[in-house]
């Protein structure tokens, strides 16, 4: 579930009802079906000109279309089982089907997912809709974004900013930013091949994380969503947000403070967790690259700080664009 | 699952693998997940200019987008539980969200389905992707299209041709066809508001139907798919195909034999069943409007007959268009 406009969600919630059999509806990362206590569903749409630009690697596109959904499954504390793929294509040669599904299958194999069906249609633009169903282990409840409590630590499972830095590089002449080829490739790869954090989700669940979500639209806006869902506030220490290598150079190139760039960049698909501080310390030891970047508080709203002083965030969220 | 081009399916099957947890993959109406023995998933795409033309009633569009998927769930012998909706919209005012979800909710309420999430994206054209998850009752296996055996009767749950006749009327000046307003409205309604046959599916399952699928692309092509999946042949008696009221007039208006029009028309979403002849007789009694329109045979291929003589079908299948 990634419907992003609140007014649209409100309309949908007003127009529809939750019925027996569905435990979690439109207000979390994925839908949970009750009959087995164990099935989790999610669906994301990727549109040409919005989420990607053709030509791009069709293998990468297949990978990413699955990855963004598997990330939602991970964010529920579940494991992916099956994916359905809906493709809308203006013509038969627009998408290399073999490369697209080949790239998707690379990630499917890594994550134990079956590409189990879908639909294909003609249409005016390239639109990719992927549904993933996942399962929860026996007797486990889904990990929602609404479980944070004041006093919980806010943990991120890895560095932020790499995907958006990679996307920025796609639009820049190479030498303008001054990155070495290795750093540049790593950023492009982060953009094209995000890696859903199923292992980190497992660790966080086992350590008793109270709330989990994936960070797709930027930490500041996504932490805000977690706080609202949990009925509390949150603080983000910009100094504590880990930044991927090369992000600082790209941020400065586009005239942004590197820490603000990282804290508001989208599509990294790291996990954000609310977890008791003592458990967070154990998570840091078990998840290299993870960091505590703030905490949840009584009240409401997200306070963004640098060296303890409040910082105004001009661009709190991330709008998908290419 | 409605990927319609064999070469594409072949590419996808070659590029992907079925893994533990998925019982039925890309080769039936919907995906079945093993963990509970009970979850069924399907996904269909509707694109502007292919499956519908704007302006149309957005309430009808919401109904139909759900209906075509619930029909796939019915065709598996399952019951719908939850729907996810992926929308790609060129602008904010292109689709009346409230009307769209309102129409969807009408059918959701009738069928016990929860609209449980989805995604929204900008994009070049209007594309609607709907996923529906359904459940099988305890200990019931899904009813596949591959279970037909030579000697089985071929049963259809109701009249055919109404939806395509309705679509034809949308393109014709009213008086040209010479239908009374009631008949015209019924055909238009059949096109805009197809009704998934969950009740008929239940009856057919209880009577021991061996194979089931929904008829979305025309009986001749869909029966052919059933026969291929079952490793047998089939015969269709055109004389026996029930035709909706007004279909004959529309068929003649477009220069087609009414029985061929009905047997090749798409989007009626009736169910096609393979069922032992004695069970078929009981089904006819329990399902008013249903008919035995042929049977399954040893060998391969579909033989289309009229009064016992073979009839060549120039247009065996249905291509979605508006």
PDB file of C-alpha atoms in Angstrom, chain B residues 74 143 154-159 195-209 211-213 242 269-275 279-293:
ATOM      1  CA  UNK B  74     -14.933 -17.660  -8.701  1.00  0.00           C
ATOM      2  CA  UNK B 143     -10.840 -25.915  -9.348  1.00  0.00           C
ATOM      3  CA  UNK B 154     -19.209 -28.660 -21.307  1.00  0.00           C
ATOM      4  CA  UNK B 155     -21.548 -26.409 -19.361  1.00  0.00           C
ATOM      5  CA  UNK B 156     -21.926 -22.628 -19.479  1.00  0.00           C
ATOM      6  CA  UNK B 157     -23.654 -20.879 -16.584  1.00  0.00           C
ATOM      7  CA  UNK B 158     -25.685 -18.429 -18.661  1.00  0.00           C
ATOM      8  CA  UNK B 159     -26.247 -16.656 -21.937  1.00  0.00           C
ATOM      9  CA  UNK B 195     -21.573 -10.025 -12.487  1.00  0.00           C
ATOM     10  CA  UNK B 196     -19.077 -12.622 -11.242  1.00  0.00           C
ATOM     11  CA  UNK B 197     -20.765 -15.994 -10.793  1.00  0.00           C
ATOM     12  CA  UNK B 198     -19.723 -16.937  -7.288  1.00  0.00           C
ATOM     13  CA  UNK B 199     -23.007 -18.717  -6.568  1.00  0.00           C
ATOM     14  CA  UNK B 200     -22.829 -20.808  -9.713  1.00  0.00           C
ATOM     15  CA  UNK B 201     -19.236 -21.697  -8.916  1.00  0.00           C
ATOM     16  CA  UNK B 202     -20.334 -22.970  -5.516  1.00  0.00           C
ATOM     17  CA  UNK B 203     -23.084 -25.098  -7.056  1.00  0.00           C
ATOM     18  CA  UNK B 204     -20.738 -26.529  -9.656  1.00  0.00           C
ATOM     19  CA  UNK B 205     -18.077 -27.328  -7.065  1.00  0.00           C
ATOM     20  CA  UNK B 206     -20.619 -29.023  -4.826  1.00  0.00           C
ATOM     21  CA  UNK B 207     -21.807 -31.082  -7.792  1.00  0.00           C
ATOM     22  CA  UNK B 208     -18.266 -32.253  -8.474  1.00  0.00           C
ATOM     23  CA  UNK B 209     -17.300 -30.186 -11.532  1.00  0.00           C
ATOM     24  CA  UNK B 211     -12.642 -28.091 -14.309  1.00  0.00           C
ATOM     25  CA  UNK B 212     -13.791 -24.497 -14.195  1.00  0.00           C
ATOM     26  CA  UNK B 213     -12.761 -21.236 -15.820  1.00  0.00           C
ATOM     27  CA  UNK B 242     -27.742 -19.542 -24.997  1.00  0.00           C
ATOM     28  CA  UNK B 269     -17.707 -13.603 -17.402  1.00  0.00           C
ATOM     29  CA  UNK B 270     -19.916 -16.667 -17.402  1.00  0.00           C
ATOM     30  CA  UNK B 271     -18.300 -19.810 -16.071  1.00  0.00           C
ATOM     31  CA  UNK B 272     -17.361 -22.737 -18.261  1.00  0.00           C
ATOM     32  CA  UNK B 273     -17.354 -26.105 -16.513  1.00  0.00           C
ATOM     33  CA  UNK B 274     -16.280 -29.636 -17.341  1.00  0.00           C
ATOM     34  CA  UNK B 275     -18.590 -31.927 -15.445  1.00  0.00           C
ATOM     35  CA  UNK B 279     -23.923 -34.133 -12.687  1.00  0.00           C
ATOM     36  CA  UNK B 280     -24.483 -31.672 -15.532  1.00  0.00           C
ATOM     37  CA  UNK B 281     -28.185 -32.553 -15.569  1.00  0.00           C
ATOM     38  CA  UNK B 282     -28.438 -31.656 -11.898  1.00  0.00           C
ATOM     39  CA  UNK B 283     -26.521 -28.408 -12.507  1.00  0.00           C
ATOM     40  CA  UNK B 284     -28.976 -27.407 -15.244  1.00  0.00           C
ATOM     41  CA  UNK B 285     -31.802 -27.811 -12.746  1.00  0.00           C
ATOM     42  CA  UNK B 286     -30.045 -25.770 -10.065  1.00  0.00           C
ATOM     43  CA  UNK B 287     -28.708 -23.007 -12.326  1.00  0.00           C
ATOM     44  CA  UNK B 288     -31.487 -21.403 -14.376  1.00  0.00           C
ATOM     45  CA  UNK B 289     -30.085 -20.064 -17.645  1.00  0.00           C
ATOM     46  CA  UNK B 290     -27.227 -22.546 -17.750  1.00  0.00           C
ATOM     47  CA  UNK B 291     -26.792 -24.881 -20.702  1.00  0.00           C
ATOM     48  CA  UNK B 292     -24.705 -27.798 -21.871  1.00  0.00           C
ATOM     49  CA  UNK B 293     -23.076 -26.464 -25.036  1.00  0.00           C
TER      50      UNK B 293
END
